[in-house]
Amino acid sequence: MAALNVERERLPDPAEGLRLERVTYTSQGLRVKGYLMTGADGGARPPLIYCRGGIRGVGMVRVARLVTLARRGYTVFAPFYRGNEGGEGREDFGGDDRHDLYAAVRLVRALPEAEPLAPALIGFSRGAMMALLAARECEGVGPVVVWGGVSDLRLTYDERVDLRRMLKRVVGHPRKDPAAYERRSPVDWAEDIRSPVLIIHGSVDEHVGVEHAYRLAEALSAAGKPYTLSIYEGRGHVFPREEDEQVLDHLFEWIEQARRTTTR
């Protein structure tokens, strides 16, 4: 994959039948990194991109999470975003670092281990902003799942007092820099989202309030966009393991159904 300036470093196999690599690729001239998990046989599988939450060391990609996705028969790529794990540049919470995801979409579509399908995206927490930005701005994006996702960054500023210092430093103040918050808030441009969306949220999410899910659903509905809303009563930001597996089953059934009924 020399034309894409991609380097692939083999890592210890994470589970039987799966292969893990650390990938270095180029985004806006920066060398950035991510994990690629494929089948051990190297065969082509449906492509999936996992958009992590958090920022920098908080919410970093976990190999165990990728195993739960890849063992369902998918080729999975998870960008770290710039400035992380030895990548160049500086992460800016849905600003220029969104291009790291756009480059990942192009990368995955060129992988021999990926079937010739538009990759599905799963955006967790802050990763929801990234996934929906890609569905707005990037060609070749398949169905999008947002799980515990941020849909209105102004609401995050209001409800997460502990994040205000970071947000003011990285994004700006919502009253002084309203355009920066609008660019990162899918509720403001739902009419431009070009993929079907599955919204998954716990009703007592302590990190990203469930109001984010309702606001996104309302915005998509007003824009006439296809979406499914799944609220899990009594669940927080991270679900118990057994229920997490059940939600993943539902999630992948939805992705396959969305592929059958939607063309891009």
PDB file of C-alpha atoms in Angstrom:
ATOM      1  CA  MET A   1       0.000   0.000   0.000  1.00  0.00           C
ATOM      2  CA  ALA A   2       2.875   2.341  -0.806  1.00  0.00           C
ATOM      3  CA  ALA A   3       0.597   4.811  -2.623  1.00  0.00           C
ATOM      4  CA  LEU A   4      -1.242   5.435   0.640  1.00  0.00           C
ATOM      5  CA  ASN A   5       2.022   5.714   2.588  1.00  0.00           C
ATOM      6  CA  VAL A   6       0.899   3.020   5.022  1.00  0.00           C
ATOM      7  CA  GLU A   7       3.141   1.056   7.351  1.00  0.00           C
ATOM      8  CA  ARG A   8       1.861  -2.064   9.112  1.00  0.00           C
ATOM      9  CA  GLU A   9       3.529  -3.499  12.224  1.00  0.00           C
ATOM     10  CA  ARG A  10       2.485  -6.971  13.351  1.00  0.00           C
ATOM     11  CA  LEU A  11       1.596  -7.259  17.052  1.00  0.00           C
ATOM     12  CA  PRO A  12       0.860 -10.375  19.122  1.00  0.00           C
ATOM     13  CA  ASP A  13      -2.395 -12.043  18.118  1.00  0.00           C
ATOM     14  CA  PRO A  14      -5.135 -10.767  20.458  1.00  0.00           C
ATOM     15  CA  ALA A  15      -7.326 -13.873  20.237  1.00  0.00           C
ATOM     16  CA  GLU A  16      -7.567 -17.110  18.325  1.00  0.00           C
ATOM     17  CA  GLY A  17      -8.363 -16.482  14.682  1.00  0.00           C
ATOM     18  CA  LEU A  18      -7.562 -12.746  14.820  1.00  0.00           C
ATOM     19  CA  ARG A  19      -4.532 -10.738  13.773  1.00  0.00           C
ATOM     20  CA  LEU A  20      -3.554  -7.333  15.201  1.00  0.00           C
ATOM     21  CA  GLU A  21      -1.368  -4.666  13.594  1.00  0.00           C
ATOM     22  CA  ARG A  22      -0.381  -1.124  14.461  1.00  0.00           C
ATOM     23  CA  VAL A  23      -0.784   0.977  11.342  1.00  0.00           C
ATOM     24  CA  THR A  24       0.930   4.266  10.548  1.00  0.00           C
ATOM     25  CA  TYR A  25      -0.726   6.337   7.830  1.00  0.00           C
ATOM     26  CA  THR A  26      -0.829   9.929   6.590  1.00  0.00           C
ATOM     27  CA  SER A  27      -3.453  12.549   7.415  1.00  0.00           C
ATOM     28  CA  GLN A  28      -2.962  16.148   6.269  1.00  0.00           C
ATOM     29  CA  GLY A  29       0.755  15.428   5.957  1.00  0.00           C
ATOM     30  CA  LEU A  30       0.989  14.034   9.508  1.00  0.00           C
ATOM     31  CA  ARG A  31       1.987  10.485  10.363  1.00  0.00           C
ATOM     32  CA  VAL A  32      -0.796   9.185  12.597  1.00  0.00           C
ATOM     33  CA  LYS A  33      -1.569   5.752  13.961  1.00  0.00           C
ATOM     34  CA  GLY A  34      -4.286   3.223  14.670  1.00  0.00           C
ATOM     35  CA  TYR A  35      -5.008  -0.451  15.269  1.00  0.00           C
ATOM     36  CA  LEU A  36      -6.069  -2.836  12.509  1.00  0.00           C
ATOM     37  CA  MET A  37      -7.674  -6.150  13.452  1.00  0.00           C
ATOM     38  CA  THR A  38      -8.324  -8.733  10.753  1.00  0.00           C
ATOM     39  CA  GLY A  39      -8.955 -12.434  10.431  1.00  0.00           C
ATOM     40  CA  ALA A  40      -5.864 -14.573  10.846  1.00  0.00           C
ATOM     41  CA  ASP A  41      -6.424 -16.075   7.396  1.00  0.00           C
ATOM     42  CA  GLY A  42      -6.165 -12.665   5.722  1.00  0.00           C
ATOM     43  CA  GLY A  43      -9.499 -13.077   3.959  1.00  0.00           C
ATOM     44  CA  ALA A  44     -11.709 -10.149   3.045  1.00  0.00           C
ATOM     45  CA  ARG A  45     -14.356  -9.219   5.616  1.00  0.00           C
ATOM     46  CA  PRO A  46     -16.916  -6.414   5.854  1.00  0.00           C
ATOM     47  CA  PRO A  47     -15.127  -3.224   6.959  1.00  0.00           C
ATOM     48  CA  LEU A  48     -15.787  -1.393  10.218  1.00  0.00           C
ATOM     49  CA  ILE A  49     -14.155   1.686  11.757  1.00  0.00           C
ATOM     50  CA  TYR A  50     -14.312   2.241  15.519  1.00  0.00           C
ATOM     51  CA  CYS A  51     -14.141   5.907  16.562  1.00  0.00           C
ATOM     52  CA  ARG A  52     -12.875   6.122  20.119  1.00  0.00           C
ATOM     53  CA  GLY A  53     -14.103   8.568  22.735  1.00  0.00           C
ATOM     54  CA  GLY A  54     -12.225  10.779  25.170  1.00  0.00           C
ATOM     55  CA  ILE A  55      -9.116  12.763  24.406  1.00  0.00           C
ATOM     56  CA  ARG A  56      -5.458  11.801  24.573  1.00  0.00           C
ATOM     57  CA  GLY A  57      -4.946   9.169  27.274  1.00  0.00           C
ATOM     58  CA  VAL A  58      -8.594   9.161  28.366  1.00  0.00           C
ATOM     59  CA  GLY A  59     -10.766   6.789  26.355  1.00  0.00           C
ATOM     60  CA  MET A  60      -7.891   5.319  24.355  1.00  0.00           C
ATOM     61  CA  VAL A  61      -8.572   2.407  22.019  1.00  0.00           C
ATOM     62  CA  ARG A  62      -8.693  -0.903  23.885  1.00  0.00           C
ATOM     63  CA  VAL A  63      -7.648  -4.054  22.054  1.00  0.00           C
ATOM     64  CA  ALA A  64     -10.243  -6.049  24.018  1.00  0.00           C
ATOM     65  CA  ARG A  65     -12.990  -3.841  22.593  1.00  0.00           C
ATOM     66  CA  LEU A  66     -11.786  -4.413  19.054  1.00  0.00           C
ATOM     67  CA  VAL A  67     -11.815  -8.171  19.662  1.00  0.00           C
ATOM     68  CA  THR A  68     -15.538  -8.018  20.514  1.00  0.00           C
ATOM     69  CA  LEU A  69     -16.112  -6.352  17.125  1.00  0.00           C
ATOM     70  CA  ALA A  70     -13.713  -8.321  14.931  1.00  0.00           C
ATOM     71  CA  ARG A  71     -14.791 -11.740  16.173  1.00  0.00           C
ATOM     72  CA  ARG A  72     -18.192 -11.053  14.636  1.00  0.00           C
ATOM     73  CA  GLY A  73     -16.549 -11.395  11.242  1.00  0.00           C
ATOM     74  CA  TYR A  74     -15.415  -7.832  10.508  1.00  0.00           C
ATOM     75  CA  THR A  75     -12.149  -6.178   9.534  1.00  0.00           C
ATOM     76  CA  VAL A  76     -11.845  -3.418  12.135  1.00  0.00           C
ATOM     77  CA  PHE A  77      -9.734  -0.266  12.094  1.00  0.00           C
ATOM     78  CA  ALA A  78      -9.523   2.128  15.052  1.00  0.00           C
ATOM     79  CA  PRO A  79      -7.668   5.441  14.582  1.00  0.00           C
ATOM     80  CA  PHE A  80      -5.906   6.830  17.661  1.00  0.00           C
ATOM     81  CA  TYR A  81      -6.212  10.427  16.317  1.00  0.00           C
ATOM     82  CA  ARG A  82      -3.218  12.678  15.880  1.00  0.00           C
ATOM     83  CA  GLY A  83      -0.798  13.232  18.724  1.00  0.00           C
ATOM     84  CA  ASN A  84      -1.517   9.869  20.361  1.00  0.00           C
ATOM     85  CA  GLU A  85       0.648   6.763  20.700  1.00  0.00           C
ATOM     86  CA  GLY A  86       3.530   8.373  18.825  1.00  0.00           C
ATOM     87  CA  GLY A  87       1.419   9.998  16.108  1.00  0.00           C
ATOM     88  CA  GLU A  88       2.309  13.481  14.917  1.00  0.00           C
ATOM     89  CA  GLY A  89       0.229  16.606  15.498  1.00  0.00           C
ATOM     90  CA  ARG A  90      -2.152  17.515  18.295  1.00  0.00           C
ATOM     91  CA  GLU A  91      -5.656  16.223  18.887  1.00  0.00           C
ATOM     92  CA  ASP A  92      -8.362  18.912  18.866  1.00  0.00           C
ATOM     93  CA  PHE A  93     -11.624  17.141  19.701  1.00  0.00           C
ATOM     94  CA  GLY A  94     -13.398  17.049  16.367  1.00  0.00           C
ATOM     95  CA  GLY A  95     -11.456  19.833  14.673  1.00  0.00           C
ATOM     96  CA  ASP A  96      -8.684  19.051  12.197  1.00  0.00           C
ATOM     97  CA  ASP A  97      -8.270  15.630  13.792  1.00  0.00           C
ATOM     98  CA  ARG A  98     -11.479  14.617  11.990  1.00  0.00           C
ATOM     99  CA  HIS A  99      -9.292  14.260   8.905  1.00  0.00           C
ATOM    100  CA  ASP A 100      -7.532  11.337  10.624  1.00  0.00           C
ATOM    101  CA  LEU A 101     -10.853   9.501  10.389  1.00  0.00           C
ATOM    102  CA  TYR A 102     -11.445  10.567   6.792  1.00  0.00           C
ATOM    103  CA  ALA A 103      -8.012   9.228   5.856  1.00  0.00           C
ATOM    104  CA  ALA A 104      -8.862   6.023   7.732  1.00  0.00           C
ATOM    105  CA  VAL A 105     -11.987   5.598   5.574  1.00  0.00           C
ATOM    106  CA  ARG A 106      -9.842   5.792   2.444  1.00  0.00           C
ATOM    107  CA  LEU A 107      -7.289   3.434   3.969  1.00  0.00           C
ATOM    108  CA  VAL A 108      -9.856   0.804   4.922  1.00  0.00           C
ATOM    109  CA  ARG A 109     -11.517   0.908   1.506  1.00  0.00           C
ATOM    110  CA  ALA A 110      -8.149   0.006  -0.042  1.00  0.00           C
ATOM    111  CA  LEU A 111      -7.304  -2.873   2.307  1.00  0.00           C
ATOM    112  CA  PRO A 112      -7.160  -6.337   0.727  1.00  0.00           C
ATOM    113  CA  GLU A 113      -8.691  -7.659   3.966  1.00  0.00           C
ATOM    114  CA  ALA A 114     -11.799  -5.493   3.481  1.00  0.00           C
ATOM    115  CA  GLU A 115     -14.712  -6.344   1.246  1.00  0.00           C
ATOM    116  CA  PRO A 116     -15.557  -3.625  -1.330  1.00  0.00           C
ATOM    117  CA  LEU A 117     -18.178  -2.005   0.883  1.00  0.00           C
ATOM    118  CA  ALA A 118     -18.481   1.436   2.422  1.00  0.00           C
ATOM    119  CA  PRO A 119     -17.189   0.896   5.981  1.00  0.00           C
ATOM    120  CA  ALA A 120     -19.681   1.075   8.825  1.00  0.00           C
ATOM    121  CA  LEU A 121     -18.692   3.431  11.644  1.00  0.00           C
ATOM    122  CA  ILE A 122     -19.206   3.047  15.378  1.00  0.00           C
ATOM    123  CA  GLY A 123     -18.671   6.267  17.345  1.00  0.00           C
ATOM    124  CA  PHE A 124     -18.486   5.944  21.113  1.00  0.00           C
ATOM    125  CA  SER A 125     -18.901   9.022  23.338  1.00  0.00           C
ATOM    126  CA  ARG A 126     -16.887  11.848  21.720  1.00  0.00           C
ATOM    127  CA  GLY A 127     -16.331   9.441  18.809  1.00  0.00           C
ATOM    128  CA  ALA A 128     -19.960  10.036  17.813  1.00  0.00           C
ATOM    129  CA  MET A 129     -19.008  13.540  16.699  1.00  0.00           C
ATOM    130  CA  MET A 130     -16.220  12.087  14.585  1.00  0.00           C
ATOM    131  CA  ALA A 131     -18.419   9.433  12.979  1.00  0.00           C
ATOM    132  CA  LEU A 132     -21.182  11.891  12.142  1.00  0.00           C
ATOM    133  CA  LEU A 133     -18.698  14.430  10.787  1.00  0.00           C
ATOM    134  CA  ALA A 134     -17.467  11.683   8.450  1.00  0.00           C
ATOM    135  CA  ALA A 135     -21.058  10.891   7.440  1.00  0.00           C
ATOM    136  CA  ARG A 136     -21.427  14.560   6.590  1.00  0.00           C
ATOM    137  CA  GLU A 137     -18.126  15.365   4.895  1.00  0.00           C
ATOM    138  CA  CYS A 138     -16.491  12.135   3.738  1.00  0.00           C
ATOM    139  CA  GLU A 139     -17.357  10.031   0.684  1.00  0.00           C
ATOM    140  CA  GLY A 140     -17.735   6.295   1.099  1.00  0.00           C
ATOM    141  CA  VAL A 141     -19.184   6.042   4.614  1.00  0.00           C
ATOM    142  CA  GLY A 142     -21.660   3.265   5.408  1.00  0.00           C
ATOM    143  CA  PRO A 143     -24.157   2.987   8.283  1.00  0.00           C
ATOM    144  CA  VAL A 144     -23.247   4.904  11.441  1.00  0.00           C
ATOM    145  CA  VAL A 145     -23.794   3.836  15.057  1.00  0.00           C
ATOM    146  CA  VAL A 146     -23.434   6.378  17.866  1.00  0.00           C
ATOM    147  CA  TRP A 147     -23.227   4.878  21.350  1.00  0.00           C
ATOM    148  CA  GLY A 148     -23.390   7.167  24.376  1.00  0.00           C
ATOM    149  CA  GLY A 149     -22.553   9.853  21.884  1.00  0.00           C
ATOM    150  CA  VAL A 150     -22.024  13.601  22.118  1.00  0.00           C
ATOM    151  CA  SER A 151     -24.413  15.353  19.726  1.00  0.00           C
ATOM    152  CA  ASP A 152     -24.384  18.900  21.146  1.00  0.00           C
ATOM    153  CA  LEU A 153     -21.032  20.062  22.464  1.00  0.00           C
ATOM    154  CA  ARG A 154     -22.621  23.090  24.153  1.00  0.00           C
ATOM    155  CA  LEU A 155     -24.645  20.674  26.258  1.00  0.00           C
ATOM    156  CA  THR A 156     -21.446  18.836  27.138  1.00  0.00           C
ATOM    157  CA  TYR A 157     -19.923  22.117  28.296  1.00  0.00           C
ATOM    158  CA  ASP A 158     -22.983  22.738  30.484  1.00  0.00           C
ATOM    159  CA  GLU A 159     -23.246  19.274  32.010  1.00  0.00           C
ATOM    160  CA  ARG A 160     -19.556  18.367  32.388  1.00  0.00           C
ATOM    161  CA  VAL A 161     -18.041  21.004  34.662  1.00  0.00           C
ATOM    162  CA  ASP A 162     -14.953  18.793  34.935  1.00  0.00           C
ATOM    163  CA  LEU A 163     -14.321  19.141  31.178  1.00  0.00           C
ATOM    164  CA  ARG A 164     -14.725  22.893  30.874  1.00  0.00           C
ATOM    165  CA  ARG A 165     -11.035  23.710  31.268  1.00  0.00           C
ATOM    166  CA  MET A 166     -10.124  21.230  28.524  1.00  0.00           C
ATOM    167  CA  LEU A 167     -12.910  22.443  26.237  1.00  0.00           C
ATOM    168  CA  LYS A 168     -11.940  26.093  26.656  1.00  0.00           C
ATOM    169  CA  ARG A 169      -8.315  25.223  25.902  1.00  0.00           C
ATOM    170  CA  VAL A 170      -8.944  22.923  22.915  1.00  0.00           C
ATOM    171  CA  VAL A 171     -12.190  24.237  21.398  1.00  0.00           C
ATOM    172  CA  GLY A 172     -12.814  27.632  22.997  1.00  0.00           C
ATOM    173  CA  HIS A 173     -15.630  29.093  25.073  1.00  0.00           C
ATOM    174  CA  PRO A 174     -19.131  28.358  23.722  1.00  0.00           C
ATOM    175  CA  ARG A 175     -20.165  32.016  23.970  1.00  0.00           C
ATOM    176  CA  LYS A 176     -16.936  33.430  22.566  1.00  0.00           C
ATOM    177  CA  ASP A 177     -16.401  30.716  19.932  1.00  0.00           C
ATOM    178  CA  PRO A 178     -19.920  29.573  18.979  1.00  0.00           C
ATOM    179  CA  ALA A 179     -18.892  28.494  15.467  1.00  0.00           C
ATOM    180  CA  ALA A 180     -16.339  26.037  16.866  1.00  0.00           C
ATOM    181  CA  TYR A 181     -19.064  24.385  18.936  1.00  0.00           C
ATOM    182  CA  GLU A 182     -21.534  24.363  16.058  1.00  0.00           C
ATOM    183  CA  ARG A 183     -19.012  22.612  13.796  1.00  0.00           C
ATOM    184  CA  ARG A 184     -18.701  19.861  16.415  1.00  0.00           C
ATOM    185  CA  SER A 185     -22.430  19.525  17.177  1.00  0.00           C
ATOM    186  CA  PRO A 186     -24.309  17.171  14.816  1.00  0.00           C
ATOM    187  CA  VAL A 187     -27.659  18.552  15.993  1.00  0.00           C
ATOM    188  CA  ASP A 188     -26.808  21.728  14.067  1.00  0.00           C
ATOM    189  CA  TRP A 189     -26.267  20.027  10.703  1.00  0.00           C
ATOM    190  CA  ALA A 190     -28.347  16.849  10.831  1.00  0.00           C
ATOM    191  CA  GLU A 191     -29.731  17.635   7.378  1.00  0.00           C
ATOM    192  CA  ASP A 192     -26.242  17.066   5.933  1.00  0.00           C
ATOM    193  CA  ILE A 193     -25.719  13.577   7.414  1.00  0.00           C
ATOM    194  CA  ARG A 194     -25.691  11.105   4.537  1.00  0.00           C
ATOM    195  CA  SER A 195     -25.836   7.764   6.372  1.00  0.00           C
ATOM    196  CA  PRO A 196     -28.549   5.990   8.345  1.00  0.00           C
ATOM    197  CA  VAL A 197     -27.898   6.380  12.081  1.00  0.00           C
ATOM    198  CA  LEU A 198     -28.460   4.061  15.034  1.00  0.00           C
ATOM    199  CA  ILE A 199     -28.504   5.924  18.359  1.00  0.00           C
ATOM    200  CA  ILE A 200     -27.713   3.821  21.453  1.00  0.00           C
ATOM    201  CA  HIS A 201     -27.761   5.450  24.884  1.00  0.00           C
ATOM    202  CA  GLY A 202     -28.140   4.532  28.527  1.00  0.00           C
ATOM    203  CA  SER A 203     -30.884   6.436  30.314  1.00  0.00           C
ATOM    204  CA  VAL A 204     -28.632   7.261  33.281  1.00  0.00           C
ATOM    205  CA  ASP A 205     -25.393   7.884  31.371  1.00  0.00           C
ATOM    206  CA  GLU A 206     -23.194   9.763  33.833  1.00  0.00           C
ATOM    207  CA  HIS A 207     -20.699  11.056  31.244  1.00  0.00           C
ATOM    208  CA  VAL A 208     -22.876  11.974  28.259  1.00  0.00           C
ATOM    209  CA  GLY A 209     -26.443  12.680  29.343  1.00  0.00           C
ATOM    210  CA  VAL A 210     -29.274  10.914  27.522  1.00  0.00           C
ATOM    211  CA  GLU A 211     -30.525  14.327  26.376  1.00  0.00           C
ATOM    212  CA  HIS A 212     -27.832  14.105  23.672  1.00  0.00           C
ATOM    213  CA  ALA A 213     -29.629  11.096  22.192  1.00  0.00           C
ATOM    214  CA  TYR A 214     -33.011  12.793  22.245  1.00  0.00           C
ATOM    215  CA  ARG A 215     -31.661  15.981  20.670  1.00  0.00           C
ATOM    216  CA  LEU A 216     -29.954  14.045  17.887  1.00  0.00           C
ATOM    217  CA  ALA A 217     -33.080  11.985  17.211  1.00  0.00           C
ATOM    218  CA  GLU A 218     -35.179  15.158  17.080  1.00  0.00           C
ATOM    219  CA  ALA A 219     -32.746  16.837  14.679  1.00  0.00           C
ATOM    220  CA  LEU A 220     -32.590  13.805  12.373  1.00  0.00           C
ATOM    221  CA  SER A 221     -36.362  13.484  12.431  1.00  0.00           C
ATOM    222  CA  ALA A 222     -36.826  17.153  11.555  1.00  0.00           C
ATOM    223  CA  ALA A 223     -34.385  16.716   8.659  1.00  0.00           C
ATOM    224  CA  GLY A 224     -36.191  13.615   7.375  1.00  0.00           C
ATOM    225  CA  LYS A 225     -33.110  11.427   7.874  1.00  0.00           C
ATOM    226  CA  PRO A 226     -33.296   7.688   8.608  1.00  0.00           C
ATOM    227  CA  TYR A 227     -32.440   6.792  12.200  1.00  0.00           C
ATOM    228  CA  THR A 228     -33.240   4.312  14.961  1.00  0.00           C
ATOM    229  CA  LEU A 229     -33.271   5.310  18.628  1.00  0.00           C
ATOM    230  CA  SER A 230     -32.518   2.683  21.299  1.00  0.00           C
ATOM    231  CA  ILE A 231     -32.570   3.885  24.914  1.00  0.00           C
ATOM    232  CA  TYR A 232     -31.514   1.359  27.580  1.00  0.00           C
ATOM    233  CA  GLU A 233     -33.216   2.071  30.877  1.00  0.00           C
ATOM    234  CA  GLY A 234     -31.042   2.177  33.967  1.00  0.00           C
ATOM    235  CA  ARG A 235     -27.787   1.900  32.003  1.00  0.00           C
ATOM    236  CA  GLY A 236     -24.843   4.269  32.178  1.00  0.00           C
ATOM    237  CA  HIS A 237     -22.000   5.123  29.825  1.00  0.00           C
ATOM    238  CA  VAL A 238     -20.569   1.590  29.850  1.00  0.00           C
ATOM    239  CA  PHE A 239     -22.939  -1.371  29.886  1.00  0.00           C
ATOM    240  CA  PRO A 240     -22.508  -4.591  31.912  1.00  0.00           C
ATOM    241  CA  ARG A 241     -20.649  -7.216  29.906  1.00  0.00           C
ATOM    242  CA  GLU A 242     -23.548  -9.571  29.213  1.00  0.00           C
ATOM    243  CA  GLU A 243     -25.830  -6.759  28.103  1.00  0.00           C
ATOM    244  CA  ASP A 244     -23.011  -5.204  26.107  1.00  0.00           C
ATOM    245  CA  GLU A 245     -22.824  -8.407  24.057  1.00  0.00           C
ATOM    246  CA  GLN A 246     -26.575  -8.330  23.489  1.00  0.00           C
ATOM    247  CA  VAL A 247     -26.418  -4.709  22.350  1.00  0.00           C
ATOM    248  CA  LEU A 248     -23.586  -5.574  19.970  1.00  0.00           C
ATOM    249  CA  ASP A 249     -25.738  -8.337  18.471  1.00  0.00           C
ATOM    250  CA  HIS A 250     -28.515  -5.789  17.901  1.00  0.00           C
ATOM    251  CA  LEU A 251     -26.029  -3.257  16.552  1.00  0.00           C
ATOM    252  CA  PHE A 252     -24.604  -5.603  13.930  1.00  0.00           C
ATOM    253  CA  GLU A 253     -28.043  -6.816  12.892  1.00  0.00           C
ATOM    254  CA  TRP A 254     -28.965  -3.163  12.342  1.00  0.00           C
ATOM    255  CA  ILE A 255     -25.811  -2.522  10.275  1.00  0.00           C
ATOM    256  CA  GLU A 256     -26.546  -5.444   7.974  1.00  0.00           C
ATOM    257  CA  GLN A 257     -30.184  -4.401   7.612  1.00  0.00           C
ATOM    258  CA  ALA A 258     -29.121  -0.822   6.870  1.00  0.00           C
ATOM    259  CA  ARG A 259     -26.734  -2.066   4.193  1.00  0.00           C
ATOM    260  CA  ARG A 260     -29.525  -4.026   2.527  1.00  0.00           C
ATOM    261  CA  THR A 261     -31.938  -1.110   2.465  1.00  0.00           C
ATOM    262  CA  THR A 262     -29.608   1.819   1.802  1.00  0.00           C
ATOM    263  CA  THR A 263     -27.308   2.658  -1.088  1.00  0.00           C
ATOM    264  CA  ARG A 264     -24.653   5.376  -0.984  1.00  0.00           C
TER     265      ARG A 264
END
